[in-house]
Amino acid sequence: MAEGYDAQAIERKWQARWREEGAYEVDNDDPRPPFYCLCMYPYPSGSAHQGHVRNYTFGDLIVRQRTMAGHAVLSPMGFDSFGLPAENAAIKTGAHPRPFTDGRIAQLKASIERLGAMYDWRREVRSHDPEYIRWTQWIFLRLLEAGLAYRDRAAVNWCPGCQTVLANEQVLADGTCDRSGDVVTKRDLEQWFFRITAYADQLLDDLDELDWPERVKVMQRNWIGRSEGAEFDLPVEGRPDLALRVFTTRPDTSFGMTYAVVAPEHPIVPELTTDERREAVDAFVARVRTETEVERQSAEGPLEKRGVFTGAHVRNPFNGEPVPVYLADYVLMGYGTGAIMAVPGEDQRDWDFAKAYDLPIIRTVQPPEGWEGEAYTGDGPAVNSQWLDGLHKDEAVARATEWLEEKGLGRRTVNYRLRDWLLSRQRFWGCPIPIVYCGEHGAVPVPEDQLPVLAPDDVEFRPTGESPLKFHEGFLASACPTCGQPATRETDTMDTFVDSSWYFLRFTDPWNREVPFDPAMAARWLPVDQYIGGIEHAILHLMYARFFTKALSDLGVAPKDLREPFSRLFTQGMIRMGGTKMSKSKGNLVDPADYFDTVGADALRLFHLFVGPPADDVDWTEQTDEVIDGCARFLARVWRLSTGEVPAGTGDGGRDLRQATHRLVARVSDDYDRWSYNTAVAACMEFTNLLYKAVAAGAAGEDLDFAIDTLLSLMAPMTPHITAELWERRHGDDARVHAQPWPQADPALVATTTETMVVQINGKVRDRIEVPADVGEAEMERLALESERVRAALDGRTPARVVARPPKLVNLVVEG
RNA sequence: GCGGGCGUGGCGGAACGGCAGACGCGCCGGGUUUAGGUCCCGGUCCCGAGAGGGGUGUGGGUUCGACUCCCACCGCCCGCACCA
């Protein structure tokens, strides 16, 4: 009698063996067809949590299954190791973030290993490694050369208490600093940007070809926010030298313009403002400047206080009428031209503002019957619009735009919501921006042979949150690469999204010391065949990585034809507890180690696969531990079956085993392809139940062995340890289930010789009859009409129509 | 407000226009066991003794046939939100 299933011992044994054997290390010249499977590299926050377990269980399943199916699978792992939590810990303790981070990485790696998820650790990258920093900086300099990185003034979040700039994420919902509680204000500072807007159209258009979840694509489309419209000038009354340029998506409504609005920050404001209005305008502008972003964007507060008349008038070029110019905080300097023509009849914000300021409202699109009291933004015939009258929206827009272009007054334009990527962070624990500032030559790139620029170790963290780089003389003092005169280093570091925008490329060639990666190696593996991660990265990370890939491709750093990094994306559901996301900050983590130490990693993996569709959120409830126990129970059943501990009865039970086995292969393979892991697990459970009955009925020998071996092969990607152990026990010390070829279903055996034909009358099931699989329609009808139950239900009536769908269903349609 | 998604037993879920509720959790019963646990077997949508009838958020439609497709409504979740 073999001993029982000891998950602890087995998992330890196989994890050690896989490590020794270098399992899942893959070389770039591997002759098998390549497959790149990647899980989003984690921020090292300590031990793995259930979100990691879920992510890496899916990834490992694919890695192992594709390997069995004959692919050379690239399965790398690394760490997104720069970031704020390590710096905050440093500020608290005074210790350097590096040992803190390295410790966290060691913890996370250890728990990933206990999950049994396999990676080619030779390829590991860490954002904070000097070699990785070198190439991140090198890429920054290439983008700078190409004009895709630039420096500009930008309004940033400023905390007066901390005397530092904050990232948007550090500003709480009430507009205060998450550290000091001070009210955050806006400040103009010189910052570095990436020109992602240069790729707006490509980023939008190329989404169509990606095999990504529709909702992620929609989010990206909305984020890019392309809108087509027209720009034109409104001449300022009494100022022949001055015109106000506006952008609109509805040039067809121009005859309804009853005023114009300019953003308070617009440079034209001082010029426009008349002397008698200057005091009021200045007061308004000053107030808006001190307002927080949150205040300004909230729709609260009386509209009367949110705008001011400038005293100026502009002329509507469509009808020559003068209209007043206002400032209002609902018009943003950062979008379009920072000025609009206001058409209250067809825009609700303009309507509300017009009501508050008692401005006229002229409808230029005929609203439906009974429409009143608000703007009408739908389609309808143009009215009050001279030569546009009667035209519907699309045609009127086109005609109005043509008119503007013919008269040389304006042009068709496209605007984007997407802004350039502000990458400067006033932080220590990030990749330094490789720039020095010279009094004579300004911002000068650090020469390539001086990379990487590394932050010093002997730094003092201040409780104010300011970067210690700003006070480190040894770091600050430099020489201008152009003239050799004393110069000062840039103390800002890069947004950590820069690091994660190219790590998947580095994985293909992590040993390269000449360039970030050899384009030929990248071409071999990329695009990533399967990328897996959380929905929270739907916009920023995935957009930035796409931008980097396109830009690096255009610069010749990445392969020319590599236009997208991730051809297939899967976003897993969140783990929730009590209705909120399970997370460290909420303190509702359920530690995977508790399960590694008890039921084992295989049972926990199986739970994550079985609990529901991978894309759905998982609710961690009181029932969850019982379900996990059920998964462990199932594995113990497989153990007993495979080690011959199920007592055999007598009789003939092995009759259909071979056929059932082939059907299982077809079903599980299909489920794997469709990401339907919960049903793949169910199929294996069902099959195991069947085998128990077969054994009890006397099944033995070749067909049973084939059934069990096939089950183990199919489960090997899901529960690698127990299947490896059982395979070794059944086939000898050198036998490896994960080296087996992926089982193939024999179509002849999957097909059945008989089927259960369902007989319906008017769509209701009346009988089930066993028929040959190749039964014809006429035969089906004959068999159906012969059935006792059908005759009883028909009660003498004759079907008016017979719908036969061989071989599974026949529907008899009777009147009445 | 705009966009996307989802509503199926006590619970997680299954069903690619054709047998609603696979598989599992829980619960009920039986067997093994000194006992408990483990393990094995059976049952478990509702009404009905049964034959049968009803049932996938609500209402309508398409179809021989709808959980599935279409329309309207109700409810929940997610994303964006003064973007002109």
Short mmCIF file of N, CA, C and O in Angstrom, two decimals, chain A residues 259-366:
data_model
loop_
_atom_site.label_atom_id
_atom_site.label_comp_id
_atom_site.label_asym_id
_atom_site.label_seq_id
_atom_site.Cartn_x
_atom_site.Cartn_y
_atom_site.Cartn_z
N TYR A 259 -22.07 83.97 -27.31
CA TYR A 259 -20.93 84.54 -26.58
C TYR A 259 -19.73 83.62 -26.81
O TYR A 259 -19.86 82.59 -27.47
N ALA A 260 -18.56 84.02 -26.33
CA ALA A 260 -17.36 83.19 -26.44
C ALA A 260 -16.75 83.09 -25.06
O ALA A 260 -16.96 83.96 -24.21
N VAL A 261 -16.01 81.99 -24.82
CA VAL A 261 -15.40 81.79 -23.51
C VAL A 261 -13.92 81.46 -23.69
O VAL A 261 -13.55 80.68 -24.57
N VAL A 262 -13.11 82.07 -22.82
CA VAL A 262 -11.67 81.86 -22.86
C VAL A 262 -11.25 81.27 -21.52
O VAL A 262 -11.80 81.62 -20.47
N ALA A 263 -10.28 80.33 -21.55
CA ALA A 263 -9.74 79.77 -20.31
C ALA A 263 -9.04 80.86 -19.52
O ALA A 263 -8.41 81.74 -20.11
N PRO A 264 -9.15 80.85 -18.19
CA PRO A 264 -8.56 81.92 -17.38
C PRO A 264 -7.04 82.05 -17.57
O PRO A 264 -6.50 83.15 -17.45
N GLU A 265 -6.36 80.94 -17.91
CA GLU A 265 -4.90 81.00 -18.08
C GLU A 265 -4.49 81.43 -19.48
O GLU A 265 -3.30 81.50 -19.78
N HIS A 266 -5.44 81.66 -20.35
CA HIS A 266 -5.12 81.95 -21.75
C HIS A 266 -4.28 83.22 -21.86
O HIS A 266 -4.61 84.24 -21.25
N PRO A 267 -3.17 83.17 -22.63
CA PRO A 267 -2.29 84.36 -22.72
C PRO A 267 -2.96 85.59 -23.32
O PRO A 267 -2.48 86.70 -23.14
N ILE A 268 -4.09 85.40 -24.00
CA ILE A 268 -4.75 86.55 -24.64
C ILE A 268 -5.56 87.38 -23.63
O ILE A 268 -5.96 88.52 -23.92
N VAL A 269 -5.74 86.81 -22.41
CA VAL A 269 -6.64 87.44 -21.44
C VAL A 269 -6.28 88.90 -21.14
O VAL A 269 -7.14 89.78 -21.22
N PRO A 270 -5.00 89.21 -20.81
CA PRO A 270 -4.68 90.61 -20.51
C PRO A 270 -4.97 91.55 -21.67
O PRO A 270 -5.39 92.70 -21.48
N GLU A 271 -4.77 91.06 -22.90
CA GLU A 271 -5.00 91.88 -24.09
C GLU A 271 -6.48 92.16 -24.30
O GLU A 271 -6.87 93.24 -24.73
N LEU A 272 -7.29 91.15 -24.02
CA LEU A 272 -8.72 91.27 -24.26
C LEU A 272 -9.40 92.17 -23.24
O LEU A 272 -10.33 92.92 -23.56
N THR A 273 -8.95 92.09 -22.02
CA THR A 273 -9.66 92.71 -20.92
C THR A 273 -9.68 94.23 -21.05
O THR A 273 -8.64 94.86 -21.27
N THR A 274 -10.86 94.81 -20.92
CA THR A 274 -10.96 96.26 -20.97
C THR A 274 -10.64 96.84 -19.60
O THR A 274 -10.71 96.14 -18.58
N ASP A 275 -10.29 98.12 -19.57
CA ASP A 275 -9.84 98.75 -18.32
C ASP A 275 -10.89 98.67 -17.23
O ASP A 275 -10.58 98.35 -16.08
N GLU A 276 -12.16 98.89 -17.62
CA GLU A 276 -13.18 98.91 -16.57
C GLU A 276 -13.47 97.52 -16.02
O GLU A 276 -14.05 97.37 -14.96
N ARG A 277 -13.09 96.46 -16.75
CA ARG A 277 -13.34 95.11 -16.28
C ARG A 277 -12.11 94.48 -15.66
O ARG A 277 -12.15 93.36 -15.14
N ARG A 278 -10.94 95.16 -15.73
CA ARG A 278 -9.68 94.54 -15.36
C ARG A 278 -9.65 94.06 -13.91
O ARG A 278 -9.20 92.97 -13.62
N GLU A 279 -10.21 94.84 -13.04
CA GLU A 279 -10.16 94.48 -11.62
C GLU A 279 -10.90 93.16 -11.37
O GLU A 279 -10.39 92.25 -10.73
N ALA A 280 -12.08 93.08 -11.95
CA ALA A 280 -12.89 91.87 -11.75
C ALA A 280 -12.21 90.67 -12.39
O ALA A 280 -12.18 89.56 -11.83
N VAL A 281 -11.66 90.86 -13.59
CA VAL A 281 -10.99 89.77 -14.29
C VAL A 281 -9.77 89.30 -13.52
O VAL A 281 -9.56 88.10 -13.33
N ASP A 282 -8.95 90.22 -13.06
CA ASP A 282 -7.75 89.85 -12.31
C ASP A 282 -8.11 89.06 -11.05
O ASP A 282 -7.46 88.08 -10.71
N ALA A 283 -9.16 89.50 -10.38
CA ALA A 283 -9.58 88.81 -9.17
C ALA A 283 -10.01 87.38 -9.49
O ALA A 283 -9.68 86.43 -8.78
N PHE A 284 -10.75 87.25 -10.61
CA PHE A 284 -11.23 85.93 -11.00
C PHE A 284 -10.05 85.00 -11.34
O PHE A 284 -9.98 83.86 -10.88
N VAL A 285 -9.11 85.54 -12.14
CA VAL A 285 -7.95 84.73 -12.54
C VAL A 285 -7.14 84.32 -11.32
O VAL A 285 -6.72 83.16 -11.21
N ALA A 286 -6.99 85.25 -10.40
CA ALA A 286 -6.21 84.93 -9.19
C ALA A 286 -6.89 83.82 -8.40
O ALA A 286 -6.23 82.92 -7.88
N ARG A 287 -8.22 83.89 -8.33
CA ARG A 287 -8.91 82.88 -7.54
C ARG A 287 -8.79 81.51 -8.20
O ARG A 287 -8.54 80.50 -7.54
N VAL A 288 -8.95 81.46 -9.50
CA VAL A 288 -8.85 80.18 -10.20
C VAL A 288 -7.46 79.57 -10.01
O VAL A 288 -7.31 78.36 -9.84
N ARG A 289 -6.44 80.42 -10.03
CA ARG A 289 -5.07 79.91 -9.88
C ARG A 289 -4.87 79.22 -8.53
O ARG A 289 -4.10 78.28 -8.43
N THR A 290 -5.50 79.75 -7.49
CA THR A 290 -5.31 79.15 -6.17
C THR A 290 -6.25 77.97 -5.93
O THR A 290 -6.05 77.21 -5.00
N GLU A 291 -7.23 77.83 -6.81
CA GLU A 291 -8.14 76.70 -6.66
C GLU A 291 -7.41 75.40 -6.92
O GLU A 291 -6.53 75.32 -7.75
N THR A 292 -7.82 74.40 -6.20
CA THR A 292 -7.23 73.10 -6.48
C THR A 292 -7.92 72.51 -7.70
O THR A 292 -8.99 72.93 -8.11
N GLU A 293 -7.27 71.54 -8.26
CA GLU A 293 -7.82 70.85 -9.41
C GLU A 293 -9.20 70.29 -9.09
O GLU A 293 -10.13 70.36 -9.88
N VAL A 294 -9.30 69.76 -7.86
CA VAL A 294 -10.57 69.14 -7.46
C VAL A 294 -11.68 70.18 -7.41
O VAL A 294 -12.77 69.96 -7.93
N GLU A 295 -11.40 71.33 -6.82
CA GLU A 295 -12.41 72.37 -6.73
C GLU A 295 -12.84 72.81 -8.12
O GLU A 295 -14.01 72.96 -8.42
N ARG A 296 -11.83 72.97 -8.97
CA ARG A 296 -12.13 73.51 -10.29
C ARG A 296 -12.96 72.52 -11.10
O ARG A 296 -13.81 72.90 -11.88
N GLN A 297 -12.67 71.24 -10.91
CA GLN A 297 -13.36 70.26 -11.74
C GLN A 297 -14.71 69.84 -11.15
O GLN A 297 -15.48 69.20 -11.83
N SER A 298 -14.95 70.20 -9.92
CA SER A 298 -16.24 69.82 -9.36
C SER A 298 -17.30 70.72 -9.97
O SER A 298 -17.11 71.90 -10.19
N ALA A 299 -18.42 70.14 -10.28
CA ALA A 299 -19.48 70.92 -10.90
C ALA A 299 -20.29 71.66 -9.85
O ALA A 299 -21.31 72.24 -10.13
N GLU A 300 -19.83 71.62 -8.60
CA GLU A 300 -20.53 72.28 -7.50
C GLU A 300 -20.37 73.80 -7.58
O GLU A 300 -19.54 74.31 -8.30
N GLY A 301 -21.15 74.46 -6.80
CA GLY A 301 -20.98 75.90 -6.68
C GLY A 301 -21.79 76.65 -7.72
O GLY A 301 -22.06 76.13 -8.79
N PRO A 302 -22.21 77.88 -7.37
CA PRO A 302 -23.02 78.66 -8.30
C PRO A 302 -22.22 79.05 -9.53
O PRO A 302 -21.08 79.47 -9.43
N LEU A 303 -22.86 78.88 -10.69
CA LEU A 303 -22.18 79.18 -11.94
C LEU A 303 -21.77 80.64 -12.05
O LEU A 303 -20.78 80.96 -12.68
N GLU A 304 -22.57 81.55 -11.38
CA GLU A 304 -22.27 82.98 -11.50
C GLU A 304 -20.86 83.28 -11.03
O GLU A 304 -20.22 84.20 -11.48
N LYS A 305 -20.39 82.46 -10.08
CA LYS A 305 -19.06 82.74 -9.52
C LYS A 305 -17.96 82.08 -10.33
O LYS A 305 -16.79 82.19 -10.01
N ARG A 306 -18.36 81.35 -11.37
CA ARG A 306 -17.35 80.58 -12.08
C ARG A 306 -16.97 81.22 -13.41
O ARG A 306 -16.29 80.62 -14.21
N GLY A 307 -17.41 82.43 -13.64
CA GLY A 307 -17.05 83.12 -14.87
C GLY A 307 -17.03 84.62 -14.66
O GLY A 307 -17.47 85.12 -13.62
N VAL A 308 -16.49 85.35 -15.65
CA VAL A 308 -16.44 86.81 -15.55
C VAL A 308 -16.38 87.39 -16.96
O VAL A 308 -15.79 86.81 -17.87
N PHE A 309 -17.05 88.53 -17.15
CA PHE A 309 -17.05 89.22 -18.46
C PHE A 309 -15.77 90.01 -18.63
O PHE A 309 -15.32 90.67 -17.70
N THR A 310 -15.16 89.93 -19.84
CA THR A 310 -13.89 90.62 -20.06
C THR A 310 -14.06 92.05 -20.53
O THR A 310 -13.11 92.82 -20.58
N GLY A 311 -15.28 92.37 -20.95
CA GLY A 311 -15.49 93.69 -21.54
C GLY A 311 -15.30 93.68 -23.04
O GLY A 311 -15.72 94.61 -23.74
N ALA A 312 -14.67 92.63 -23.59
CA ALA A 312 -14.37 92.57 -25.03
C ALA A 312 -15.50 91.87 -25.78
O ALA A 312 -16.27 91.11 -25.20
N HIS A 313 -15.55 92.17 -27.09
CA HIS A 313 -16.47 91.47 -27.98
C HIS A 313 -15.70 90.92 -29.17
O HIS A 313 -14.70 91.51 -29.59
N VAL A 314 -16.16 89.78 -29.67
CA VAL A 314 -15.57 89.23 -30.90
C VAL A 314 -16.69 89.11 -31.93
O VAL A 314 -17.87 89.07 -31.57
N ARG A 315 -16.30 89.04 -33.22
CA ARG A 315 -17.29 88.98 -34.29
C ARG A 315 -17.42 87.53 -34.77
O ARG A 315 -16.43 86.87 -35.03
N ASN A 316 -18.67 87.07 -34.84
CA ASN A 316 -18.94 85.73 -35.38
C ASN A 316 -18.78 85.79 -36.90
O ASN A 316 -19.55 86.49 -37.56
N PRO A 317 -17.80 85.12 -37.47
CA PRO A 317 -17.56 85.24 -38.92
C PRO A 317 -18.71 84.72 -39.75
O PRO A 317 -18.83 85.07 -40.92
N PHE A 318 -19.56 83.89 -39.18
CA PHE A 318 -20.66 83.32 -39.96
C PHE A 318 -21.74 84.35 -40.27
O PHE A 318 -22.29 84.39 -41.35
N ASN A 319 -22.04 85.22 -39.30
CA ASN A 319 -23.12 86.18 -39.53
C ASN A 319 -22.70 87.61 -39.24
O ASN A 319 -23.52 88.52 -39.31
N GLY A 320 -21.42 87.81 -38.87
CA GLY A 320 -20.90 89.15 -38.64
C GLY A 320 -21.37 89.79 -37.36
O GLY A 320 -21.06 90.95 -37.09
N GLU A 321 -22.09 89.05 -36.52
CA GLU A 321 -22.61 89.62 -35.27
C GLU A 321 -21.54 89.65 -34.18
O GLU A 321 -20.80 88.69 -34.01
N PRO A 322 -21.47 90.74 -33.43
CA PRO A 322 -20.56 90.78 -32.28
C PRO A 322 -21.16 90.04 -31.08
O PRO A 322 -22.37 90.09 -30.86
N VAL A 323 -20.31 89.29 -30.36
CA VAL A 323 -20.76 88.62 -29.14
C VAL A 323 -19.76 88.88 -28.02
O VAL A 323 -18.58 89.10 -28.28
N PRO A 324 -20.21 88.88 -26.74
CA PRO A 324 -19.32 89.16 -25.62
C PRO A 324 -18.37 87.99 -25.32
O PRO A 324 -18.69 86.84 -25.58
N VAL A 325 -17.22 88.33 -24.76
CA VAL A 325 -16.23 87.32 -24.39
C VAL A 325 -16.16 87.21 -22.87
O VAL A 325 -15.99 88.21 -22.19
N TYR A 326 -16.30 85.99 -22.39
CA TYR A 326 -16.22 85.73 -20.95
C TYR A 326 -15.00 84.85 -20.64
O TYR A 326 -14.46 84.19 -21.52
N LEU A 327 -14.59 84.86 -19.38
CA LEU A 327 -13.68 83.83 -18.88
C LEU A 327 -14.54 82.87 -18.06
O LEU A 327 -15.47 83.29 -17.40
N ALA A 328 -14.22 81.59 -18.12
CA ALA A 328 -14.93 80.64 -17.27
C ALA A 328 -14.01 79.49 -16.96
O ALA A 328 -13.18 79.10 -17.79
N ASP A 329 -14.15 78.97 -15.74
CA ASP A 329 -13.22 77.90 -15.35
C ASP A 329 -13.59 76.56 -15.98
O ASP A 329 -12.83 75.61 -15.89
N TYR A 330 -14.74 76.50 -16.66
CA TYR A 330 -15.06 75.23 -17.30
C TYR A 330 -14.37 75.08 -18.66
O TYR A 330 -14.45 74.03 -19.27
N VAL A 331 -13.71 76.12 -19.10
CA VAL A 331 -12.91 75.99 -20.33
C VAL A 331 -11.45 75.81 -19.93
O VAL A 331 -10.91 76.55 -19.11
N LEU A 332 -10.86 74.77 -20.49
CA LEU A 332 -9.52 74.35 -20.07
C LEU A 332 -8.46 74.79 -21.07
O LEU A 332 -8.63 74.63 -22.28
N MET A 333 -7.37 75.34 -20.56
CA MET A 333 -6.29 75.80 -21.44
C MET A 333 -5.66 74.62 -22.17
O MET A 333 -5.18 74.75 -23.29
N GLY A 334 -5.70 73.46 -21.54
CA GLY A 334 -4.98 72.31 -22.10
C GLY A 334 -5.68 71.58 -23.22
O GLY A 334 -5.13 70.65 -23.79
N TYR A 335 -6.89 71.96 -23.55
CA TYR A 335 -7.60 71.23 -24.61
C TYR A 335 -7.97 72.17 -25.74
O TYR A 335 -8.44 73.29 -25.49
N GLY A 336 -7.79 71.72 -26.94
CA GLY A 336 -8.14 72.52 -28.10
C GLY A 336 -7.32 73.80 -28.14
O GLY A 336 -6.11 73.77 -27.98
N THR A 337 -7.99 74.94 -28.32
CA THR A 337 -7.27 76.22 -28.38
C THR A 337 -7.38 76.98 -27.07
O THR A 337 -6.91 78.10 -26.97
N GLY A 338 -8.06 76.39 -26.09
CA GLY A 338 -8.24 77.07 -24.81
C GLY A 338 -9.33 78.14 -24.88
O GLY A 338 -9.44 78.96 -23.98
N ALA A 339 -10.09 78.10 -25.97
CA ALA A 339 -11.18 79.07 -26.13
C ALA A 339 -12.28 78.41 -26.94
O ALA A 339 -12.01 77.56 -27.79
N ILE A 340 -13.53 78.79 -26.66
CA ILE A 340 -14.65 78.19 -27.39
C ILE A 340 -15.63 79.27 -27.84
O ILE A 340 -15.72 80.35 -27.26
N MET A 341 -16.36 78.91 -28.92
CA MET A 341 -17.56 79.67 -29.20
C MET A 341 -18.66 79.00 -28.38
O MET A 341 -18.70 77.77 -28.30
N ALA A 342 -19.49 79.78 -27.70
CA ALA A 342 -20.53 79.19 -26.87
C ALA A 342 -21.84 79.14 -27.62
O ALA A 342 -22.29 80.16 -28.14
N VAL A 343 -22.40 77.93 -27.70
CA VAL A 343 -23.66 77.73 -28.41
C VAL A 343 -24.65 77.09 -27.46
O VAL A 343 -24.80 75.87 -27.41
N PRO A 344 -25.31 77.90 -26.63
CA PRO A 344 -26.15 77.35 -25.56
C PRO A 344 -27.28 76.48 -26.08
O PRO A 344 -27.72 75.57 -25.38
N GLY A 345 -27.73 76.71 -27.29
CA GLY A 345 -28.83 75.90 -27.81
C GLY A 345 -28.47 74.45 -27.99
O GLY A 345 -29.33 73.57 -27.91
N GLU A 346 -27.18 74.16 -28.22
CA GLU A 346 -26.77 72.80 -28.51
C GLU A 346 -25.66 72.29 -27.60
O GLU A 346 -24.99 71.29 -27.91
N ASP A 347 -25.41 72.97 -26.48
CA ASP A 347 -24.41 72.48 -25.53
C ASP A 347 -24.90 72.80 -24.12
O ASP A 347 -25.18 73.96 -23.80
N GLN A 348 -25.04 71.78 -23.29
CA GLN A 348 -25.66 71.95 -21.99
C GLN A 348 -24.85 72.87 -21.06
O GLN A 348 -25.42 73.64 -20.31
N ARG A 349 -23.51 72.77 -21.11
CA ARG A 349 -22.70 73.65 -20.24
C ARG A 349 -22.90 75.10 -20.64
O ARG A 349 -23.03 75.99 -19.81
N ASP A 350 -22.90 75.33 -21.97
CA ASP A 350 -23.12 76.69 -22.47
C ASP A 350 -24.52 77.17 -22.08
O ASP A 350 -24.72 78.34 -21.73
N TRP A 351 -25.48 76.25 -22.14
CA TRP A 351 -26.86 76.57 -21.76
C TRP A 351 -26.91 77.04 -20.30
O TRP A 351 -27.47 78.08 -19.99
N ASP A 352 -26.30 76.24 -19.41
CA ASP A 352 -26.32 76.58 -17.99
C ASP A 352 -25.66 77.94 -17.73
O ASP A 352 -26.15 78.75 -16.95
N PHE A 353 -24.52 78.15 -18.39
CA PHE A 353 -23.79 79.39 -18.21
C PHE A 353 -24.61 80.57 -18.73
O PHE A 353 -24.70 81.62 -18.09
N ALA A 354 -25.24 80.36 -19.89
CA ALA A 354 -26.05 81.43 -20.48
C ALA A 354 -27.20 81.81 -19.55
O ALA A 354 -27.52 82.98 -19.37
N LYS A 355 -27.83 80.78 -18.94
CA LYS A 355 -28.92 81.05 -18.00
C LYS A 355 -28.41 81.86 -16.81
O LYS A 355 -29.05 82.82 -16.38
N ALA A 356 -27.24 81.47 -16.29
CA ALA A 356 -26.70 82.14 -15.10
C ALA A 356 -26.33 83.59 -15.41
O ALA A 356 -26.42 84.45 -14.54
N TYR A 357 -25.90 83.88 -16.64
CA TYR A 357 -25.43 85.22 -16.98
C TYR A 357 -26.43 85.98 -17.84
O TYR A 357 -26.12 87.03 -18.38
N ASP A 358 -27.61 85.34 -18.02
CA ASP A 358 -28.67 86.02 -18.76
C ASP A 358 -28.25 86.35 -20.18
O ASP A 358 -28.47 87.45 -20.67
N LEU A 359 -27.61 85.40 -20.83
CA LEU A 359 -27.17 85.56 -22.21
C LEU A 359 -28.20 84.93 -23.13
O LEU A 359 -28.90 83.99 -22.74
N PRO A 360 -28.32 85.43 -24.37
CA PRO A 360 -29.35 84.91 -25.28
C PRO A 360 -29.07 83.46 -25.72
O PRO A 360 -27.92 83.02 -25.75
N ILE A 361 -30.15 82.77 -26.02
CA ILE A 361 -30.06 81.38 -26.49
C ILE A 361 -30.77 81.30 -27.83
O ILE A 361 -31.95 81.67 -27.93
N ILE A 362 -30.07 80.84 -28.86
CA ILE A 362 -30.68 80.67 -30.18
C ILE A 362 -30.51 79.22 -30.59
O ILE A 362 -29.39 78.71 -30.67
N ARG A 363 -31.62 78.54 -30.84
CA ARG A 363 -31.51 77.15 -31.32
C ARG A 363 -31.17 77.14 -32.80
O ARG A 363 -31.80 77.85 -33.59
N THR A 364 -30.20 76.33 -33.17
CA THR A 364 -29.86 76.21 -34.60
C THR A 364 -30.07 74.79 -35.11
O THR A 364 -29.78 74.48 -36.24
N VAL A 365 -30.49 73.88 -34.20
CA VAL A 365 -30.95 72.57 -34.64
C VAL A 365 -32.36 72.40 -34.10
O VAL A 365 -32.60 72.67 -32.92
N GLN A 366 -33.28 72.03 -34.99
CA GLN A 366 -34.67 71.89 -34.57
C GLN A 366 -34.82 70.69 -33.64
O GLN A 366 -34.61 69.56 -34.05
#
